[in-house]
């Protein structure tokens, strides 16, 4: 590299400004080169190339004798193992945060109804565990736990106590939701929502600065506890994926291998998403498959192993904290004592149809409401909206015991089989006093008044959950969709399960029941129907299949019920896909206008690259740079007058033979840096993109050589390349732009945004809905 002193270092025979004194940028790298601006797409090929250079340097043979060489060896080992270290740290932190969130949610949810006198930080269940005065029949009642009315007035029963408890329940719910929305609005606007649509977009190569930042992590963790505790129809599982990805981004900044390479960073974030689902459901394998099937855009085999390790560490950490107090990872663990029968596939498939219809209804209604929120005055009052929805939810939820409790507890009760020790209303069956059988083989029995009462309450809860979830998802607070969707399906499934059970009991001589339902036998398990219904509704909303089934059997421990779960998941996807291919996350990506090319979308139109490229007919000519005739002033004027992300470099404007492509940001930084560090660079200095600059008279201004920031292998297609191929190239290579040539002559350019606009046009959608650059 030549001296920075410019002309003064030249020898008498070098009285010409030539290559001898020319500074070639990136021989000495300057800050921020190769980085991207906010709301821009990364260049996957460029990031891959940089990673290859990094590996080549790391693997360069060194003689390990001196202290410096030993230090280099240690650095290379740290670099090689940094991926596994990052995975370990992600697993530990996300597991710890999930455990803390679970414990805090349990305590704050119960705080709306009462307080533990022996230790106020105990939840209702923990309080009565520690009590010696709990009876079997009233296991949820103990003197240490008092409802607010009993604590304030001394009366536990009566209309006055009920009204006071009702009022305080609403007050606590409003307080929690107000705190949640205020914290999000003031400190971290990106902490709202589920986060999965944005994470899918980020993993596809889009830059949203601050979305995975430290403030977002802190505020999302705190407000997630407040939002779930407020009793709104939302879950913590989706936001936990966002929390885990924030952890991944945090640890990426500790290692230059990941902090300076956006492609490598996304491999870590894919693994972090797996760890997030692992701790959300206690399903490590399901988490890996969820990341692969649902959120990741680029998922090499190396990322699969690391995702598996991160999910394992996260699950182990959560298990060590033991937030549910049952020595298990999951809240919904079930043990059914009867197998399923072939004839039951009919109601399972019907539940799948219900799940697909519910998914379609929810997506369309929720997107319509969110669009209304974005385009009307409603969007300007997020705090008011959250308060209003919370108030309506609390007022309607309290009278019904199935909506008053937390959604996770509701699902747990709906999944449970009715054993001899169950005290739930759903298990109020009429016992035959003459029947003496083992505890684990309770036969089908006629439903008692408690079951019929529970059915009415569940039917009302189903309508309530279906309607209120539509308005809740998408508000400016952390809100997950997994648990509310599962609750809708579990309620519907339990109702169907009880109906089939009673039909089998009263009509066991019917031909459909005759082969598998004998009198006095236990042949129908309503809890299994709830589990299948939950899987069907979750599949209808998210369109997951393989990962959904694995999550469900890990979530419940019901390994032998994989076939019913698969039948329901596939049916719900088929039914939902008949009304529209997009799941809820893809629909929100489209609503927000994120530049996301879905790998699953098919492009079958017979258009060519020339139909999509710019400039179009009657457009001004393409903005280009020449390799040796453009001045610094020309470049600065071009940057000022246009907002393009980069510029093709050609031999000359006459020939238009393509040389390469230079990024706008790199060009700006290079010229700014040259003016500061290289003597003699002025507005009239010529910018060279050639290997060797020609000899110039000494009177000429110092030239500027920028060959090193030029991409000499930009991706090109001919003007007659089918757009089907171009779309495939953009998807699979993660391109930012593609140049169109004919016989080596530059004709135009196609950007990712152009591809998305063209696809929208072909599907009769508004092409301007792609809002971001």
PDB file of N, CA and C in Angstrom, residues 519-585:
ATOM      1  N   UNK A 519     -70.447 -52.347  26.795  1.00  0.00           N
ATOM      2  CA  UNK A 519     -70.962 -51.757  28.040  1.00  0.00           C
ATOM      3  C   UNK A 519     -69.966 -51.980  29.183  1.00  0.00           C
ATOM      4  N   UNK A 520     -69.793 -50.943  29.983  1.00  0.00           N
ATOM      5  CA  UNK A 520     -68.876 -51.051  31.127  1.00  0.00           C
ATOM      6  C   UNK A 520     -67.420 -50.859  30.763  1.00  0.00           C
ATOM      7  N   UNK A 521     -67.136 -50.510  29.490  1.00  0.00           N
ATOM      8  CA  UNK A 521     -65.738 -50.291  29.073  1.00  0.00           C
ATOM      9  C   UNK A 521     -65.500 -48.791  28.867  1.00  0.00           C
ATOM     10  N   UNK A 522     -64.239 -48.418  28.977  1.00  0.00           N
ATOM     11  CA  UNK A 522     -63.853 -47.024  28.739  1.00  0.00           C
ATOM     12  C   UNK A 522     -63.360 -46.943  27.301  1.00  0.00           C
ATOM     13  N   UNK A 523     -64.171 -46.376  26.407  1.00  0.00           N
ATOM     14  CA  UNK A 523     -63.774 -46.422  24.992  1.00  0.00           C
ATOM     15  C   UNK A 523     -63.570 -45.054  24.363  1.00  0.00           C
ATOM     16  N   UNK A 524     -64.053 -43.982  24.964  1.00  0.00           N
ATOM     17  CA  UNK A 524     -63.874 -42.639  24.398  1.00  0.00           C
ATOM     18  C   UNK A 524     -63.187 -41.753  25.436  1.00  0.00           C
ATOM     19  N   UNK A 525     -62.143 -41.025  24.981  1.00  0.00           N
ATOM     20  CA  UNK A 525     -61.415 -40.110  25.868  1.00  0.00           C
ATOM     21  C   UNK A 525     -61.648 -38.683  25.403  1.00  0.00           C
ATOM     22  N   UNK A 526     -62.545 -37.917  26.063  1.00  0.00           N
ATOM     23  CA  UNK A 526     -62.828 -36.537  25.610  1.00  0.00           C
ATOM     24  C   UNK A 526     -61.577 -35.646  25.581  1.00  0.00           C
ATOM     25  N   UNK A 527     -60.636 -35.885  26.500  1.00  0.00           N
ATOM     26  CA  UNK A 527     -59.416 -35.074  26.524  1.00  0.00           C
ATOM     27  C   UNK A 527     -58.612 -35.195  25.245  1.00  0.00           C
ATOM     28  N   UNK A 528     -58.631 -36.391  24.621  1.00  0.00           N
ATOM     29  CA  UNK A 528     -57.916 -36.597  23.359  1.00  0.00           C
ATOM     30  C   UNK A 528     -58.523 -35.729  22.257  1.00  0.00           C
ATOM     31  N   UNK A 529     -59.863 -35.602  22.252  1.00  0.00           N
ATOM     32  CA  UNK A 529     -60.534 -34.762  21.262  1.00  0.00           C
ATOM     33  C   UNK A 529     -60.119 -33.296  21.442  1.00  0.00           C
ATOM     34  N   UNK A 530     -59.960 -32.878  22.699  1.00  0.00           N
ATOM     35  CA  UNK A 530     -59.498 -31.509  22.973  1.00  0.00           C
ATOM     36  C   UNK A 530     -58.098 -31.291  22.403  1.00  0.00           C
ATOM     37  N   UNK A 531     -57.232 -32.304  22.567  1.00  0.00           N
ATOM     38  CA  UNK A 531     -55.863 -32.211  22.064  1.00  0.00           C
ATOM     39  C   UNK A 531     -55.856 -32.137  20.539  1.00  0.00           C
ATOM     40  N   UNK A 532     -56.660 -32.971  19.894  1.00  0.00           N
ATOM     41  CA  UNK A 532     -56.741 -32.966  18.425  1.00  0.00           C
ATOM     42  C   UNK A 532     -57.330 -31.641  17.924  1.00  0.00           C
ATOM     43  N   UNK A 533     -58.354 -31.142  18.615  1.00  0.00           N
ATOM     44  CA  UNK A 533     -58.953 -29.861  18.237  1.00  0.00           C
ATOM     45  C   UNK A 533     -57.964 -28.712  18.356  1.00  0.00           C
ATOM     46  N   UNK A 534     -57.154 -28.744  19.418  1.00  0.00           N
ATOM     47  CA  UNK A 534     -56.139 -27.694  19.613  1.00  0.00           C
ATOM     48  C   UNK A 534     -55.137 -27.710  18.462  1.00  0.00           C
ATOM     49  N   UNK A 535     -54.687 -28.902  18.064  1.00  0.00           N
ATOM     50  CA  UNK A 535     -53.739 -29.024  16.952  1.00  0.00           C
ATOM     51  C   UNK A 535     -54.378 -28.534  15.652  1.00  0.00           C
ATOM     52  N   UNK A 536     -55.655 -28.870  15.437  1.00  0.00           N
ATOM     53  CA  UNK A 536     -56.349 -28.481  14.199  1.00  0.00           C
ATOM     54  C   UNK A 536     -56.460 -26.964  14.084  1.00  0.00           C
ATOM     55  N   UNK A 537     -56.833 -26.296  15.173  1.00  0.00           N
ATOM     56  CA  UNK A 537     -57.004 -24.831  15.122  1.00  0.00           C
ATOM     57  C   UNK A 537     -55.669 -24.110  14.986  1.00  0.00           C
ATOM     58  N   UNK A 538     -54.661 -24.615  15.683  1.00  0.00           N
ATOM     59  CA  UNK A 538     -53.335 -23.994  15.562  1.00  0.00           C
ATOM     60  C   UNK A 538     -52.797 -24.184  14.145  1.00  0.00           C
ATOM     61  N   UNK A 539     -53.040 -25.360  13.553  1.00  0.00           N
ATOM     62  CA  UNK A 539     -52.610 -25.609  12.178  1.00  0.00           C
ATOM     63  C   UNK A 539     -53.366 -24.739  11.182  1.00  0.00           C
ATOM     64  N   UNK A 540     -54.667 -24.527  11.432  1.00  0.00           N
ATOM     65  CA  UNK A 540     -55.459 -23.700  10.530  1.00  0.00           C
ATOM     66  C   UNK A 540     -54.998 -22.257  10.499  1.00  0.00           C
ATOM     67  N   UNK A 541     -54.530 -21.762  11.629  1.00  0.00           N
ATOM     68  CA  UNK A 541     -54.084 -20.361  11.717  1.00  0.00           C
ATOM     69  C   UNK A 541     -52.660 -20.184  11.182  1.00  0.00           C
ATOM     70  N   UNK A 542     -51.754 -21.104  11.549  1.00  0.00           N
ATOM     71  CA  UNK A 542     -50.335 -20.930  11.187  1.00  0.00           C
ATOM     72  C   UNK A 542     -49.920 -21.715   9.952  1.00  0.00           C
ATOM     73  N   UNK A 543     -50.703 -22.729   9.556  1.00  0.00           N
ATOM     74  CA  UNK A 543     -50.425 -23.637   8.432  1.00  0.00           C
ATOM     75  C   UNK A 543     -49.193 -24.509   8.695  1.00  0.00           C
ATOM     76  N   UNK A 544     -48.861 -24.720   9.938  1.00  0.00           N
ATOM     77  CA  UNK A 544     -47.790 -25.663  10.265  1.00  0.00           C
ATOM     78  C   UNK A 544     -48.318 -27.090  10.137  1.00  0.00           C
ATOM     79  N   UNK A 545     -47.434 -28.034   9.846  1.00  0.00           N
ATOM     80  CA  UNK A 545     -47.849 -29.440   9.776  1.00  0.00           C
ATOM     81  C   UNK A 545     -46.924 -30.320  10.610  1.00  0.00           C
ATOM     82  N   UNK A 546     -45.724 -30.581  10.097  1.00  0.00           N
ATOM     83  CA  UNK A 546     -44.797 -31.505  10.768  1.00  0.00           C
ATOM     84  C   UNK A 546     -44.409 -30.985  12.147  1.00  0.00           C
ATOM     85  N   UNK A 547     -43.963 -29.725  12.206  1.00  0.00           N
ATOM     86  CA  UNK A 547     -43.532 -29.164  13.495  1.00  0.00           C
ATOM     87  C   UNK A 547     -44.693 -29.099  14.476  1.00  0.00           C
ATOM     88  N   UNK A 548     -45.914 -28.854  13.964  1.00  0.00           N
ATOM     89  CA  UNK A 548     -47.096 -28.770  14.829  1.00  0.00           C
ATOM     90  C   UNK A 548     -47.345 -30.104  15.532  1.00  0.00           C
ATOM     91  N   UNK A 549     -47.312 -31.202  14.767  1.00  0.00           N
ATOM     92  CA  UNK A 549     -47.567 -32.525  15.347  1.00  0.00           C
ATOM     93  C   UNK A 549     -46.504 -32.875  16.380  1.00  0.00           C
ATOM     94  N   UNK A 550     -45.240 -32.571  16.066  1.00  0.00           N
ATOM     95  CA  UNK A 550     -44.148 -32.872  17.009  1.00  0.00           C
ATOM     96  C   UNK A 550     -44.294 -32.022  18.272  1.00  0.00           C
ATOM     97  N   UNK A 551     -44.619 -30.734  18.109  1.00  0.00           N
ATOM     98  CA  UNK A 551     -44.828 -29.871  19.279  1.00  0.00           C
ATOM     99  C   UNK A 551     -45.963 -30.413  20.140  1.00  0.00           C
ATOM    100  N   UNK A 552     -47.046 -30.854  19.505  1.00  0.00           N
ATOM    101  CA  UNK A 552     -48.208 -31.334  20.257  1.00  0.00           C
ATOM    102  C   UNK A 552     -47.885 -32.601  21.046  1.00  0.00           C
ATOM    103  N   UNK A 553     -47.163 -33.545  20.440  1.00  0.00           N
ATOM    104  CA  UNK A 553     -46.904 -34.755  21.226  1.00  0.00           C
ATOM    105  C   UNK A 553     -45.813 -34.520  22.267  1.00  0.00           C
ATOM    106  N   UNK A 554     -44.895 -33.579  22.007  1.00  0.00           N
ATOM    107  CA  UNK A 554     -43.928 -33.227  23.059  1.00  0.00           C
ATOM    108  C   UNK A 554     -44.626 -32.458  24.189  1.00  0.00           C
ATOM    109  N   UNK A 555     -45.588 -31.644  23.797  1.00  0.00           N
ATOM    110  CA  UNK A 555     -46.308 -30.794  24.745  1.00  0.00           C
ATOM    111  C   UNK A 555     -47.159 -31.611  25.715  1.00  0.00           C
ATOM    112  N   UNK A 556     -47.692 -32.723  25.225  1.00  0.00           N
ATOM    113  CA  UNK A 556     -48.622 -33.506  26.029  1.00  0.00           C
ATOM    114  C   UNK A 556     -48.070 -34.866  26.455  1.00  0.00           C
ATOM    115  N   UNK A 557     -47.021 -35.319  25.792  1.00  0.00           N
ATOM    116  CA  UNK A 557     -46.511 -36.661  26.082  1.00  0.00           C
ATOM    117  C   UNK A 557     -47.342 -37.750  25.438  1.00  0.00           C
ATOM    118  N   UNK A 558     -48.293 -37.382  24.565  1.00  0.00           N
ATOM    119  CA  UNK A 558     -49.186 -38.373  23.950  1.00  0.00           C
ATOM    120  C   UNK A 558     -48.618 -38.935  22.665  1.00  0.00           C
ATOM    121  N   UNK A 559     -47.568 -39.739  22.775  1.00  0.00           N
ATOM    122  CA  UNK A 559     -46.837 -40.240  21.611  1.00  0.00           C
ATOM    123  C   UNK A 559     -47.686 -41.167  20.744  1.00  0.00           C
ATOM    124  N   UNK A 560     -48.571 -41.941  21.354  1.00  0.00           N
ATOM    125  CA  UNK A 560     -49.336 -42.919  20.568  1.00  0.00           C
ATOM    126  C   UNK A 560     -50.502 -42.275  19.817  1.00  0.00           C
ATOM    127  N   UNK A 561     -50.700 -40.968  20.015  1.00  0.00           N
ATOM    128  CA  UNK A 561     -51.822 -40.302  19.348  1.00  0.00           C
ATOM    129  C   UNK A 561     -51.343 -39.449  18.174  1.00  0.00           C
ATOM    130  N   UNK A 562     -50.199 -39.847  17.584  1.00  0.00           N
ATOM    131  CA  UNK A 562     -49.645 -39.076  16.466  1.00  0.00           C
ATOM    132  C   UNK A 562     -50.562 -39.130  15.245  1.00  0.00           C
ATOM    133  N   UNK A 563     -51.148 -40.292  14.953  1.00  0.00           N
ATOM    134  CA  UNK A 563     -51.990 -40.419  13.752  1.00  0.00           C
ATOM    135  C   UNK A 563     -53.217 -39.500  13.824  1.00  0.00           C
ATOM    136  N   UNK A 564     -53.980 -39.471  14.938  1.00  0.00           N
ATOM    137  CA  UNK A 564     -55.083 -38.498  15.015  1.00  0.00           C
ATOM    138  C   UNK A 564     -54.618 -37.058  14.852  1.00  0.00           C
ATOM    139  N   UNK A 565     -53.465 -36.736  15.462  1.00  0.00           N
ATOM    140  CA  UNK A 565     -52.944 -35.364  15.346  1.00  0.00           C
ATOM    141  C   UNK A 565     -52.577 -35.054  13.904  1.00  0.00           C
ATOM    142  N   UNK A 566     -51.942 -36.028  13.223  1.00  0.00           N
ATOM    143  CA  UNK A 566     -51.560 -35.823  11.818  1.00  0.00           C
ATOM    144  C   UNK A 566     -52.799 -35.649  10.940  1.00  0.00           C
ATOM    145  N   UNK A 567     -53.817 -36.483  11.174  1.00  0.00           N
ATOM    146  CA  UNK A 567     -55.047 -36.392  10.370  1.00  0.00           C
ATOM    147  C   UNK A 567     -55.696 -35.023  10.527  1.00  0.00           C
ATOM    148  N   UNK A 568     -55.760 -34.529  11.767  1.00  0.00           N
ATOM    149  CA  UNK A 568     -56.385 -33.227  12.016  1.00  0.00           C
ATOM    150  C   UNK A 568     -55.546 -32.093  11.419  1.00  0.00           C
ATOM    151  N   UNK A 569     -54.212 -32.176  11.572  1.00  0.00           N
ATOM    152  CA  UNK A 569     -53.327 -31.109  11.069  1.00  0.00           C
ATOM    153  C   UNK A 569     -53.398 -31.013   9.548  1.00  0.00           C
ATOM    154  N   UNK A 570     -53.354 -32.159   8.875  1.00  0.00           N
ATOM    155  CA  UNK A 570     -53.397 -32.162   7.403  1.00  0.00           C
ATOM    156  C   UNK A 570     -54.757 -31.665   6.902  1.00  0.00           C
ATOM    157  N   UNK A 571     -55.828 -32.137   7.552  1.00  0.00           N
ATOM    158  CA  UNK A 571     -57.178 -31.701   7.137  1.00  0.00           C
ATOM    159  C   UNK A 571     -57.342 -30.197   7.302  1.00  0.00           C
ATOM    160  N   UNK A 572     -56.897 -29.666   8.453  1.00  0.00           N
ATOM    161  CA  UNK A 572     -57.051 -28.218   8.700  1.00  0.00           C
ATOM    162  C   UNK A 572     -56.255 -27.409   7.682  1.00  0.00           C
ATOM    163  N   UNK A 573     -55.081 -27.903   7.310  1.00  0.00           N
ATOM    164  CA  UNK A 573     -54.272 -27.181   6.307  1.00  0.00           C
ATOM    165  C   UNK A 573     -54.944 -27.220   4.939  1.00  0.00           C
ATOM    166  N   UNK A 574     -55.456 -28.389   4.540  1.00  0.00           N
ATOM    167  CA  UNK A 574     -56.145 -28.492   3.253  1.00  0.00           C
ATOM    168  C   UNK A 574     -57.351 -27.562   3.188  1.00  0.00           C
ATOM    169  N   UNK A 575     -58.152 -27.586   4.252  1.00  0.00           N
ATOM    170  CA  UNK A 575     -59.375 -26.751   4.262  1.00  0.00           C
ATOM    171  C   UNK A 575     -58.996 -25.273   4.233  1.00  0.00           C
ATOM    172  N   UNK A 576     -58.029 -24.885   5.076  1.00  0.00           N
ATOM    173  CA  UNK A 576     -57.625 -23.472   5.129  1.00  0.00           C
ATOM    174  C   UNK A 576     -56.990 -23.031   3.811  1.00  0.00           C
ATOM    175  N   UNK A 577     -56.155 -23.916   3.204  1.00  0.00           N
ATOM    176  CA  UNK A 577     -55.496 -23.565   1.937  1.00  0.00           C
ATOM    177  C   UNK A 577     -56.495 -23.393   0.798  1.00  0.00           C
ATOM    178  N   UNK A 578     -57.662 -24.032   0.931  1.00  0.00           N
ATOM    179  CA  UNK A 578     -58.691 -23.889  -0.106  1.00  0.00           C
ATOM    180  C   UNK A 578     -59.211 -22.450  -0.171  1.00  0.00           C
ATOM    181  N   UNK A 579     -59.093 -21.710   0.935  1.00  0.00           N
ATOM    182  CA  UNK A 579     -59.576 -20.318   0.991  1.00  0.00           C
ATOM    183  C   UNK A 579     -58.446 -19.292   0.845  1.00  0.00           C
ATOM    184  N   UNK A 580     -57.215 -19.741   0.899  1.00  0.00           N
ATOM    185  CA  UNK A 580     -56.080 -18.811   0.805  1.00  0.00           C
ATOM    186  C   UNK A 580     -54.821 -19.468   1.313  1.00  0.00           C
ATOM    187  N   UNK A 581     -53.706 -19.281   0.589  1.00  0.00           N
ATOM    188  CA  UNK A 581     -52.471 -19.996   0.908  1.00  0.00           C
ATOM    189  C   UNK A 581     -51.732 -19.416   2.114  1.00  0.00           C
ATOM    190  N   UNK A 582     -51.955 -18.146   2.434  1.00  0.00           N
ATOM    191  CA  UNK A 582     -51.152 -17.501   3.473  1.00  0.00           C
ATOM    192  C   UNK A 582     -51.649 -17.841   4.875  1.00  0.00           C
ATOM    193  N   UNK A 583     -50.706 -18.151   5.768  1.00  0.00           N
ATOM    194  CA  UNK A 583     -51.021 -18.273   7.179  1.00  0.00           C
ATOM    195  C   UNK A 583     -51.062 -16.888   7.811  1.00  0.00           C
ATOM    196  N   UNK A 584     -51.289 -16.823   9.119  1.00  0.00           N
ATOM    197  CA  UNK A 584     -51.422 -15.533   9.794  1.00  0.00           C
ATOM    198  C   UNK A 584     -50.136 -14.718   9.713  1.00  0.00           C
ATOM    199  N   UNK A 585     -48.979 -15.378   9.798  1.00  0.00           N
ATOM    200  CA  UNK A 585     -47.715 -14.628   9.787  1.00  0.00           C
ATOM    201  C   UNK A 585     -47.430 -14.042   8.404  1.00  0.00           C
TER     202      UNK A 585
END
